[in-house]
Short mmCIF file of C-alpha atoms and ligand atoms in Angstrom, two decimals:
data_model
loop_
_atom_site.label_atom_id
_atom_site.label_comp_id
_atom_site.label_asym_id
_atom_site.label_seq_id
_atom_site.Cartn_x
_atom_site.Cartn_y
_atom_site.Cartn_z
CA MET A 873 120.10 133.00 134.41
CA HIS A 874 117.63 135.91 134.61
CA SER A 875 114.59 135.70 132.37
CA PRO A 876 115.32 137.41 129.04
CA PHE A 877 111.61 138.26 128.64
CA SER A 878 110.20 141.68 129.50
CA THR A 879 106.95 142.15 131.40
CA ASN A 880 105.42 143.24 128.07
CA PHE A 881 106.59 140.06 126.33
CA GLN A 882 104.36 138.67 123.59
CA PRO A 883 104.94 135.38 121.71
CA ILE A 884 103.90 137.00 118.42
CA PRO A 885 105.86 138.53 115.52
CA TYR A 886 106.95 142.09 116.24
CA TRP A 887 105.76 142.88 112.71
CA HIS A 888 102.15 141.99 113.54
CA ASP A 889 101.84 144.54 116.32
CA GLY A 890 100.06 147.63 115.02
CA VAL A 891 99.75 146.73 111.31
CA LYS A 892 96.17 146.94 110.09
CA MET A 893 95.32 144.02 107.84
CA PRO A 894 92.63 144.30 105.15
CA ARG A 895 89.31 142.53 105.62
CA THR A 896 89.49 139.33 103.58
CA SER A 897 86.68 137.53 101.71
CA ALA A 898 83.79 136.22 103.76
CA GLY A 899 81.27 133.46 103.12
CA LYS A 900 81.63 130.62 100.68
CA PRO A 901 84.03 130.65 97.74
CA PRO A 902 82.61 131.17 94.23
CA LYS A 903 81.67 128.03 92.30
CA SER A 904 84.48 128.49 89.83
CA VAL A 905 87.44 130.78 89.05
CA ASP A 906 90.05 130.98 86.33
CA ILE A 907 92.88 130.49 88.82
CA CYS A 908 92.97 129.10 92.36
CA ILE A 909 96.09 129.80 94.41
CA ILE A 910 97.02 127.85 97.53
CA GLY A 911 98.99 130.06 99.94
CA ALA A 912 98.62 133.81 100.59
CA GLY A 913 102.27 134.71 101.14
CA TYR A 914 104.28 136.90 98.76
CA THR A 915 104.35 134.16 96.10
CA GLY A 916 100.58 133.61 96.04
CA LEU A 917 99.70 137.29 96.42
CA THR A 918 102.09 138.45 93.69
CA ILE A 919 100.77 135.86 91.26
CA GLY A 920 97.18 136.72 92.18
CA LEU A 921 97.75 140.42 91.61
CA GLU A 922 99.32 139.95 88.18
CA LEU A 923 96.59 137.57 87.02
CA LEU A 924 93.79 139.86 88.19
CA ARG A 925 95.40 142.71 86.29
CA ALA A 926 95.31 140.47 83.20
CA GLY A 927 91.54 140.08 83.62
CA LYS A 928 91.45 136.62 85.24
CA SER A 929 89.23 135.69 88.17
CA VAL A 930 91.35 134.61 91.15
CA ALA A 931 90.70 132.95 94.52
CA ILE A 932 93.53 132.59 97.05
CA PHE A 933 93.24 130.29 100.06
CA ASP A 934 95.43 130.27 103.14
CA ALA A 935 95.24 127.80 106.01
CA MET A 936 96.32 130.48 108.49
CA LYS A 937 95.51 134.12 109.11
CA LEU A 938 96.93 136.53 106.57
CA GLY A 939 100.62 137.17 107.29
CA HIS A 940 101.03 134.14 109.57
CA GLY A 941 103.15 132.29 107.01
CA ALA A 942 106.80 133.26 106.51
CA SER A 943 105.90 136.34 104.45
CA GLY A 944 104.51 138.24 107.42
CA LYS A 945 107.17 137.08 109.88
CA ASN A 946 110.54 137.29 108.21
CA GLY A 947 113.58 139.50 108.82
CA GLY A 948 112.58 141.80 105.96
CA MET A 949 116.09 141.65 104.51
CA ILE A 950 116.29 141.88 100.76
CA GLY A 951 119.06 141.60 98.21
CA PRO A 952 120.21 139.62 95.18
CA SER A 953 119.95 136.45 97.34
CA LEU A 954 123.37 135.27 96.34
CA HIS A 955 123.43 131.59 96.15
CA LYS A 956 124.29 129.59 99.27
CA LEU A 957 126.70 127.44 97.28
CA GLY A 958 128.60 130.42 95.88
CA LEU A 959 130.00 130.57 92.38
CA THR A 960 132.28 127.57 92.88
CA GLY A 961 129.54 125.34 94.31
CA LEU A 962 127.06 126.30 91.61
CA THR A 963 129.59 125.80 88.82
CA LYS A 964 130.39 122.31 90.17
CA ILE A 965 126.72 121.27 89.96
CA TYR A 966 125.45 123.20 86.93
CA GLY A 967 128.51 124.26 84.92
CA GLN A 968 129.82 127.76 84.30
CA ALA A 969 127.06 129.11 82.05
CA LYS A 970 124.16 128.05 84.29
CA ALA A 971 125.95 129.22 87.44
CA HIS A 972 126.40 132.60 85.83
CA ASP A 973 122.72 132.76 84.79
CA ILE A 974 121.47 131.85 88.26
CA LEU A 975 123.63 134.51 89.92
CA GLN A 976 122.76 137.12 87.31
CA GLU A 977 119.09 136.44 87.90
CA GLY A 978 119.60 137.39 91.55
CA ILE A 979 120.61 140.87 90.41
CA HIS A 980 117.58 141.06 88.08
CA ALA A 981 115.37 139.97 90.95
CA ILE A 982 116.41 142.78 93.30
CA GLU A 983 116.19 145.36 90.52
CA TYR A 984 112.70 144.12 89.65
CA PHE A 985 111.70 144.08 93.32
CA LYS A 986 112.69 147.71 93.95
CA LYS A 987 110.90 148.88 90.81
CA PHE A 988 107.79 146.87 91.74
CA ILE A 989 107.55 148.46 95.21
CA GLU A 990 108.04 151.90 93.71
CA GLN A 991 105.58 151.48 90.82
CA GLU A 992 102.94 149.92 93.05
CA ASN A 993 103.50 152.75 95.53
CA ILE A 994 103.72 150.29 98.42
CA ASP A 995 104.56 151.73 101.83
CA CYS A 996 106.59 148.97 103.48
CA ASP A 997 109.49 150.96 104.96
CA LEU A 998 111.82 149.92 102.14
CA ALA A 999 115.33 151.27 102.78
CA MET A 1000 118.26 150.18 100.61
CA THR A 1001 120.82 150.52 103.38
CA GLY A 1002 123.16 147.69 102.32
CA ARG A 1003 124.11 144.66 104.41
CA PHE A 1004 127.26 144.17 106.50
CA ARG A 1005 128.58 140.63 106.64
CA GLY A 1006 131.12 140.09 109.40
CA VAL A 1007 133.95 137.54 109.30
CA ASN A 1008 136.23 136.13 112.01
CA ASN A 1009 139.73 136.52 110.63
CA GLN A 1010 141.86 137.93 107.81
CA GLN A 1011 141.79 134.65 105.87
CA ASP A 1012 137.97 134.65 105.81
CA LEU A 1013 137.99 138.29 104.76
CA ASP A 1014 140.40 137.60 101.89
CA ASN A 1015 138.25 134.69 100.71
CA LEU A 1016 135.02 136.67 100.88
CA ALA A 1017 136.55 139.74 99.21
CA SER A 1018 137.94 137.57 96.41
CA GLU A 1019 134.53 135.95 95.79
CA CYS A 1020 132.87 139.39 95.77
CA GLU A 1021 135.44 140.70 93.28
CA THR A 1022 134.75 137.78 90.94
CA LEU A 1023 130.99 138.39 91.24
CA SER A 1024 131.47 142.09 90.67
CA LYS A 1025 133.22 141.40 87.34
CA LEU A 1026 130.80 138.64 86.37
CA ILE A 1027 127.38 140.05 87.27
CA GLY A 1028 127.88 143.61 88.51
CA PHE A 1029 127.69 142.74 92.21
CA GLN A 1030 128.41 145.79 94.42
CA TYR A 1031 130.52 145.46 97.55
CA LYS A 1032 132.97 147.23 99.83
CA VAL A 1033 135.64 145.63 102.00
CA VAL A 1034 135.73 146.79 105.64
CA SER A 1035 139.14 146.24 107.23
CA HIS A 1036 139.78 145.30 110.86
CA GLN A 1037 140.67 148.87 111.81
CA ASP A 1038 137.44 150.25 110.26
CA ILE A 1039 135.07 147.67 111.74
CA HIS A 1040 133.45 150.12 114.16
CA THR A 1041 132.31 152.30 111.29
CA GLU A 1042 129.92 149.41 110.49
CA ILE A 1043 129.05 147.74 113.79
CA GLY A 1044 129.36 148.57 117.49
CA SER A 1045 130.85 145.20 118.35
CA ASP A 1046 134.20 143.42 118.60
CA HIS A 1047 132.61 140.13 117.65
CA TYR A 1048 133.99 140.19 114.12
CA HIS A 1049 137.47 140.76 112.79
CA SER A 1050 136.31 142.63 109.65
CA GLY A 1051 133.75 142.21 106.89
CA VAL A 1052 132.18 143.17 103.61
CA VAL A 1053 129.25 145.49 102.81
CA TYR A 1054 126.83 144.21 100.18
CA GLY A 1055 125.72 147.34 98.35
CA LEU A 1056 122.54 146.07 96.69
CA ASP A 1057 120.82 144.93 99.91
CA GLY A 1058 118.26 146.60 102.11
CA GLY A 1059 115.38 146.10 104.48
CA LEU A 1060 111.61 146.47 104.73
CA HIS A 1061 108.62 145.78 106.96
CA PRO A 1062 107.37 142.33 105.85
CA GLN A 1063 103.83 142.46 107.21
CA LYS A 1064 103.19 145.88 105.64
CA LEU A 1065 104.09 144.32 102.29
CA VAL A 1066 101.64 141.44 102.84
CA ALA A 1067 98.90 143.89 103.83
CA ALA A 1068 99.51 146.11 100.78
CA LEU A 1069 99.49 143.21 98.29
CA ALA A 1070 96.36 141.69 99.82
CA LYS A 1071 94.54 145.04 99.75
CA LYS A 1072 95.33 145.52 96.06
CA ILE A 1073 93.96 142.06 95.26
CA LEU A 1074 90.76 142.59 97.24
CA ASP A 1075 90.27 146.04 95.68
CA LEU A 1076 90.54 144.45 92.22
CA GLY A 1077 87.78 141.97 93.10
CA GLY A 1078 90.01 138.99 93.84
CA TYR A 1079 89.10 136.59 96.65
CA ILE A 1080 91.38 135.89 99.61
CA PHE A 1081 90.07 133.33 102.08
CA GLU A 1082 92.17 133.15 105.25
CA GLN A 1083 91.96 130.34 107.81
CA SER A 1084 90.70 128.24 104.89
CA ARG A 1085 92.92 125.23 104.40
CA VAL A 1086 92.77 123.50 101.04
CA THR A 1087 92.19 119.92 102.07
CA ASN A 1088 92.25 118.13 98.75
CA ILE A 1089 92.63 118.66 95.04
CA SER A 1090 91.83 116.49 92.08
CA GLN A 1091 91.69 116.94 88.35
CA THR A 1092 89.30 115.89 85.58
CA LYS A 1093 90.24 116.80 82.04
CA LEU A 1094 91.09 120.50 82.21
CA ILE A 1095 89.34 121.32 85.49
CA HIS A 1096 90.86 121.32 88.98
CA HIS A 1097 88.48 120.43 91.81
CA VAL A 1098 89.55 122.14 95.01
CA GLU A 1099 88.19 121.22 98.45
CA THR A 1100 88.66 123.81 101.16
CA ALA A 1101 87.58 124.37 104.75
CA LYS A 1102 85.18 127.08 103.46
CA GLY A 1103 83.67 125.04 100.60
CA ASN A 1104 84.62 123.61 97.23
CA LEU A 1105 85.32 125.26 93.89
CA GLN A 1106 86.55 124.53 90.40
CA ALA A 1107 89.51 126.24 88.78
CA GLY A 1108 90.98 126.37 85.30
CA GLU A 1109 94.50 126.57 86.72
CA LEU A 1110 95.89 125.71 90.14
CA VAL A 1111 98.98 127.25 91.75
CA MET A 1112 100.90 125.89 94.73
CA ALA A 1113 102.44 128.79 96.69
CA THR A 1114 102.92 126.99 99.99
CA ASN A 1115 106.75 127.01 100.36
CA GLY A 1116 107.80 125.95 103.92
CA TYR A 1117 104.20 124.99 104.78
CA THR A 1118 103.77 122.46 101.95
CA LYS A 1119 102.20 119.26 103.29
CA LYS A 1120 100.89 115.99 102.02
CA PHE A 1121 97.12 115.74 101.57
CA SER A 1122 95.51 113.21 103.82
CA THR A 1123 92.05 112.96 102.27
CA GLY A 1124 90.48 112.41 98.86
CA ALA A 1125 89.72 109.51 96.62
CA GLN A 1126 92.34 110.28 94.00
CA LYS A 1127 96.07 110.22 94.57
CA PRO A 1128 96.71 113.66 96.06
CA LYS A 1129 98.76 115.89 93.83
CA PHE A 1130 100.29 117.73 96.80
CA SER A 1131 102.44 114.63 97.12
CA ALA A 1132 104.32 115.89 94.11
CA PHE A 1133 105.87 118.68 96.16
CA TYR A 1134 106.02 117.95 99.87
CA ASN A 1135 108.88 115.46 99.60
CA LYS A 1136 111.06 117.84 97.57
CA LEU A 1137 111.24 120.48 100.29
CA LEU A 1138 113.01 120.55 103.64
CA PRO A 1139 110.95 122.73 105.98
CA ILE A 1140 113.16 124.47 108.53
CA THR A 1141 112.15 126.67 111.45
CA SER A 1142 113.60 130.15 111.41
CA ALA A 1143 113.07 132.11 114.64
CA MET A 1144 113.31 135.77 115.56
CA ILE A 1145 113.25 138.07 118.58
CA ALA A 1146 112.76 141.82 119.02
CA THR A 1147 114.29 143.65 121.98
CA GLU A 1148 112.65 146.27 124.14
CA THR A 1149 112.85 149.78 122.75
CA LEU A 1150 116.36 151.19 123.07
CA PRO A 1151 117.71 154.75 123.24
CA GLU A 1152 118.57 156.18 119.80
CA ALA A 1153 122.20 156.57 120.88
CA VAL A 1154 122.49 152.82 121.50
CA ILE A 1155 121.07 151.92 118.06
CA ASN A 1156 123.39 154.49 116.45
CA LYS A 1157 126.37 152.91 118.16
CA LEU A 1158 125.43 149.29 117.34
CA PHE A 1159 124.28 150.01 113.78
CA PRO A 1160 126.06 153.24 112.73
CA LYS A 1161 124.76 152.94 109.15
CA ARG A 1162 121.42 151.27 109.98
CA ARG A 1163 122.31 148.39 107.67
CA MET A 1164 121.12 144.78 107.62
CA HIS A 1165 123.65 142.43 109.27
CA GLY A 1166 124.86 138.84 109.25
CA GLY A 1167 127.94 136.77 109.94
CA ASN A 1168 129.58 133.76 108.34
CA HIS A 1169 128.40 131.12 110.80
CA ARG A 1170 127.26 127.76 109.49
CA LEU A 1171 124.05 128.31 111.45
CA VAL A 1172 122.71 131.46 109.83
CA GLN A 1173 122.33 134.51 112.09
CA TYR A 1174 120.77 137.74 110.82
CA TYR A 1175 119.97 140.97 112.61
CA ARG A 1176 119.03 144.57 112.02
CA PRO A 1177 117.49 147.63 113.61
CA SER A 1178 113.69 147.80 113.31
CA PRO A 1179 112.55 150.21 110.57
CA ASP A 1180 111.62 152.81 113.22
CA GLY A 1181 115.18 152.52 114.59
CA LYS A 1182 114.05 151.65 118.13
CA ARG A 1183 114.72 147.92 118.56
CA VAL A 1184 117.17 145.23 117.57
CA LEU A 1185 115.65 142.33 115.63
CA PHE A 1186 117.66 139.11 115.61
CA GLY A 1187 117.05 135.82 113.83
CA ALA A 1188 118.56 132.33 113.67
CA ARG A 1189 117.46 128.72 113.28
CA GLY A 1190 114.77 127.49 115.66
CA VAL A 1191 115.65 124.61 118.01
CA ASP A 1192 113.29 122.15 116.28
CA PHE A 1193 110.21 121.94 114.02
CA PHE A 1194 107.81 123.62 116.44
CA ASP A 1195 106.96 127.24 117.22
CA ARG A 1196 108.63 127.50 120.62
CA ALA A 1197 108.66 131.20 121.46
CA ASN A 1198 110.10 130.53 124.90
CA ILE A 1199 113.05 128.23 124.14
CA ASN A 1200 113.88 129.95 120.85
CA GLY A 1201 113.63 133.35 122.57
CA LYS A 1202 116.17 132.36 125.23
CA ASN A 1203 118.50 130.76 122.72
CA LEU A 1204 118.41 133.70 120.32
CA LYS A 1205 118.92 136.23 123.10
CA SER A 1206 122.09 134.43 124.22
CA LEU A 1207 123.39 134.50 120.62
CA LEU A 1208 122.56 138.20 120.34
CA ASP A 1209 124.38 138.93 123.63
CA LYS A 1210 127.53 137.33 122.21
CA ILE A 1211 127.55 139.86 119.38
CA PHE A 1212 126.49 142.82 121.51
CA PRO A 1213 127.46 142.14 125.16
CA GLU A 1214 126.06 145.52 126.16
CA LEU A 1215 122.56 144.23 125.34
CA GLN A 1216 122.79 141.61 128.12
CA PRO A 1217 120.59 143.57 130.57
CA ILE A 1218 118.09 144.35 127.80
CA LYS A 1219 114.96 142.18 127.66
CA ILE A 1220 112.99 140.95 124.70
CA ASP A 1221 109.44 142.02 123.92
CA TYR A 1222 108.67 139.57 121.09
CA SER A 1223 109.68 136.05 120.04
CA TRP A 1224 108.27 134.12 117.07
CA SER A 1225 109.14 131.66 114.34
CA GLY A 1226 108.06 130.45 110.91
CA LYS A 1227 108.99 127.96 108.23
CA VAL A 1228 111.40 128.35 105.35
CA ALA A 1229 111.86 125.70 102.64
CA TYR A 1230 115.23 124.36 101.53
CA THR A 1231 115.64 122.20 98.45
CA PHE A 1232 118.11 119.40 97.86
CA ASP A 1233 119.99 121.41 95.23
CA HIS A 1234 119.84 124.71 97.21
CA VAL A 1235 117.97 126.60 94.46
CA PRO A 1236 114.34 127.72 94.19
CA HIS A 1237 112.09 125.92 91.73
CA ILE A 1238 109.38 127.21 89.44
CA GLY A 1239 107.26 125.55 86.76
CA LYS A 1240 104.35 123.22 86.16
CA GLN A 1241 104.09 119.62 87.26
CA ASP A 1242 101.11 117.23 86.99
CA GLY A 1243 99.09 120.19 85.72
CA ILE A 1244 99.86 122.32 88.79
CA TYR A 1245 101.92 125.52 88.67
CA TYR A 1246 104.40 126.14 91.51
CA ALA A 1247 107.14 128.49 92.74
CA MET A 1248 108.87 127.51 95.98
CA GLY A 1249 112.05 126.42 97.76
CA TYR A 1250 113.62 129.83 98.37
CA CYS A 1251 116.14 128.37 100.84
CA GLY A 1252 115.63 131.05 103.50
CA SER A 1253 116.08 134.00 101.10
CA GLY A 1254 112.59 134.42 99.78
CA VAL A 1255 111.45 138.01 100.09
CA THR A 1256 112.97 139.23 96.83
CA ARG A 1257 112.78 135.87 95.08
CA SER A 1258 109.11 135.13 95.84
CA VAL A 1259 107.96 138.48 94.43
CA TYR A 1260 110.21 138.09 91.39
CA LEU A 1261 109.41 134.43 90.68
CA GLY A 1262 105.74 135.12 91.43
CA LYS A 1263 105.80 137.67 88.62
CA LYS A 1264 107.58 135.23 86.29
CA LEU A 1265 105.17 132.40 87.09
CA SER A 1266 102.17 134.63 86.43
CA MET A 1267 103.72 135.46 83.03
CA GLN A 1268 104.16 131.73 82.33
CA ILE A 1269 100.51 131.10 83.23
CA LEU A 1270 99.47 133.88 80.85
CA GLY A 1271 101.78 132.57 78.13
CA GLN A 1272 103.64 135.87 77.93
CA GLU A 1273 107.05 136.47 76.39
CA ASP A 1274 110.14 136.85 78.61
CA SER A 1275 108.60 134.64 81.26
CA GLN A 1276 111.51 132.21 81.32
CA THR A 1277 113.95 132.03 84.25
CA SER A 1278 117.20 130.22 84.77
CA PHE A 1279 115.41 127.96 87.27
CA ASP A 1280 112.85 126.61 84.76
CA ASP A 1281 114.79 123.60 83.53
CA LEU A 1282 116.33 122.51 86.85
CA ASN A 1283 115.37 119.10 88.15
CA PHE A 1284 113.16 119.54 91.25
CA GLN A 1285 114.38 116.46 93.00
CA SER A 1286 113.57 114.48 96.10
CA LYS A 1287 115.78 111.84 97.75
CA PRO A 1288 115.04 108.14 98.19
CA PHE A 1289 113.06 107.43 101.41
CA TYR A 1290 112.59 111.15 102.18
CA ASN A 1291 108.98 111.65 103.31
CA GLY A 1292 108.87 115.42 103.76
CA SER A 1293 109.84 115.29 107.43
CA PRO A 1294 113.54 116.12 107.84
CA TRP A 1295 114.08 114.14 111.08
CA PHE A 1296 117.85 114.38 110.53
CA LEU A 1297 117.99 118.18 110.62
CA PRO A 1298 118.25 118.68 114.42
CA ILE A 1299 121.36 116.45 114.34
CA VAL A 1300 122.86 118.42 111.44
CA LEU A 1301 122.06 121.72 113.20
CA LYS A 1302 123.70 120.52 116.44
CA TRP A 1303 126.81 119.53 114.49
CA HIS A 1304 126.94 122.91 112.71
CA GLY A 1305 126.45 124.67 116.05
CA PHE A 1306 129.41 122.72 117.46
CA LEU A 1307 131.58 123.69 114.46
CA ASP A 1308 130.54 127.36 114.84
CA ARG A 1309 131.51 127.34 118.54
CA ARG A 1310 134.86 125.74 117.70
CA GLY A 1311 135.46 128.63 115.23
C1 LIG B 1366 111.62 133.93 110.72
C2 LIG B 1366 111.90 134.06 109.27
C3 LIG B 1366 112.82 135.00 108.83
C4 LIG B 1366 113.09 135.16 107.46
N1 LIG B 1366 113.90 136.17 107.06
C5 LIG B 1366 114.07 136.41 105.73
C6 LIG B 1366 114.78 137.54 105.30
O1 LIG B 1366 115.21 138.38 106.09
N2 LIG B 1366 114.97 137.71 103.97
C7 LIG B 1366 114.46 136.82 103.05
O2 LIG B 1366 114.67 137.01 101.84
N3 LIG B 1366 113.74 135.75 103.44
C8 LIG B 1366 113.50 135.54 104.75
N4 LIG B 1366 112.70 134.50 105.15
C9 LIG B 1366 112.10 133.64 104.12
C10 LIG B 1366 110.89 134.30 103.45
O3 LIG B 1366 110.03 134.85 104.43
C11 LIG B 1366 110.12 133.25 102.63
O4 LIG B 1366 111.01 132.63 101.73
C12 LIG B 1366 108.98 133.86 101.81
O5 LIG B 1366 108.16 134.66 102.63
C13 LIG B 1366 108.17 132.75 101.16
O6 LIG B 1366 106.96 133.29 100.69
P1 LIG B 1366 105.83 132.30 100.20
O7 LIG B 1366 104.68 133.14 99.81
O8 LIG B 1366 106.35 131.39 99.15
O9 LIG B 1366 105.50 131.39 101.45
P2 LIG B 1366 104.77 131.75 102.83
O10 LIG B 1366 104.76 133.19 103.09
O11 LIG B 1366 105.32 130.85 103.86
O12 LIG B 1366 103.26 131.35 102.52
C14 LIG B 1366 102.87 130.02 102.32
C15 LIG B 1366 101.45 129.91 102.81
O13 LIG B 1366 100.88 128.67 102.34
C16 LIG B 1366 99.85 128.36 103.24
N5 LIG B 1366 99.42 126.97 103.06
C17 LIG B 1366 100.17 125.84 103.11
N6 LIG B 1366 99.40 124.74 102.88
C18 LIG B 1366 98.14 125.21 102.66
C19 LIG B 1366 96.89 124.57 102.35
N7 LIG B 1366 96.79 123.23 102.23
N8 LIG B 1366 95.79 125.33 102.20
C20 LIG B 1366 95.87 126.69 102.30
N9 LIG B 1366 97.03 127.33 102.59
C21 LIG B 1366 98.15 126.61 102.76
C22 LIG B 1366 100.46 128.63 104.60
O14 LIG B 1366 99.47 128.80 105.59
C23 LIG B 1366 101.31 129.88 104.33
O15 LIG B 1366 100.67 131.05 104.77
C24 LIG B 1366 112.43 134.30 106.51
C25 LIG B 1366 111.51 133.36 106.95
C26 LIG B 1366 111.25 133.23 108.31
C27 LIG B 1366 110.23 132.22 108.76
#
């Protein structure tokens, strides 16, 4: 097999190339702040912004460089984040009323998200193009169309069925039999959103310390003591916004409170590639409506044109827990070639990966536990949800009205003997891959 990598290949996110990031806080952290936030992704940044606007002092710490968590690396696909379990699955676990509330909140989340970007005047290439979801046969189409119809009546979900004969109006490929267009979806440039949120926080006098891991936390009475790579500080409130990067603390005299979260999340590697630049005519043929795209494989695959309309960006699960630009790049390119055989001679310029966080009940969780606020577990659909739940959590911290969500009272559960390291996932992924190949 020829190498799929171009001579310009870089093992970095396509999104990081050419985006100017704001200069973050230097020196030591202040002695104390009203609120300390761990994690400078969308969750942490959104919460920080809202709290600063309410007059609180805020310090945000991130172990990595700004935008090197999932928020600066994702596919940039947004939408109501319809639940993985679907209406039937949700109803089975939570009953009809709760299932309805959870799905309805997805619609609120995307409406809030769009308004937020507009009101904040954030330039992040937001384009509400819709998303095409391809299926393999008429039976799958009938099932998907029927679920969409139910959701349309129940929560105002917008969709359009695309029949077999019309498939090429949506995608320049014979890979799918037919599909459905999700009307409320769209795309953006993820790193531009991180940069814009961070700049607003810094302009308002908030602190963002990057490459500053929080190494331990402890609590006495109403004060949180936070130890970081850049120095220690005290905080009135502490927020965990670490999602797929949540880990157990290894140091500290007291029982680390991080332990309360790490074993409730299943970190999974999601990987992406970006092709070389392509002629406009090719992009127009492959993506006639410039929509976001996905299929109905068990192993999620998602793809789209880049916001400038010059490249194809493709994402799927990584092969294991590590950032393996090379192996993931090859694997993803072969999956992309199956959908668009005409891209076979095209090379890839970028390959990267990051961590998403699944939960045992497939829903995000938000609230306060052991004195620590948290919002996390977006199950791979976190762009819209993190901004929305970040807003809600900031309202809960401020004690504001209308801060409640349908996720507040859900049990954020772990499983017996689960230690935060999902050793079983590669086996599950292999099995799902086998089922996908079998059709
Ligand atoms: C490749 C990829 C593609 C994706 N595509 C999509 C998509 O198209 N649409 C969608 O909706 N979602 C997508 N997602 C998911 C989405 O990006 C995430 O759900 C969302 O960004 C989560 O935001 P967050 O702020 O909660 O977490 P993150 O952005 O991951 O931020 C968490 C941060 O916490 C920091 N941290 C952890 N521990 C510590 C510590 N001890 N001290 C200091 N800092 C710490 C980490 O360094 C990290 O930066 C994708 C994710 C990936 C990886």
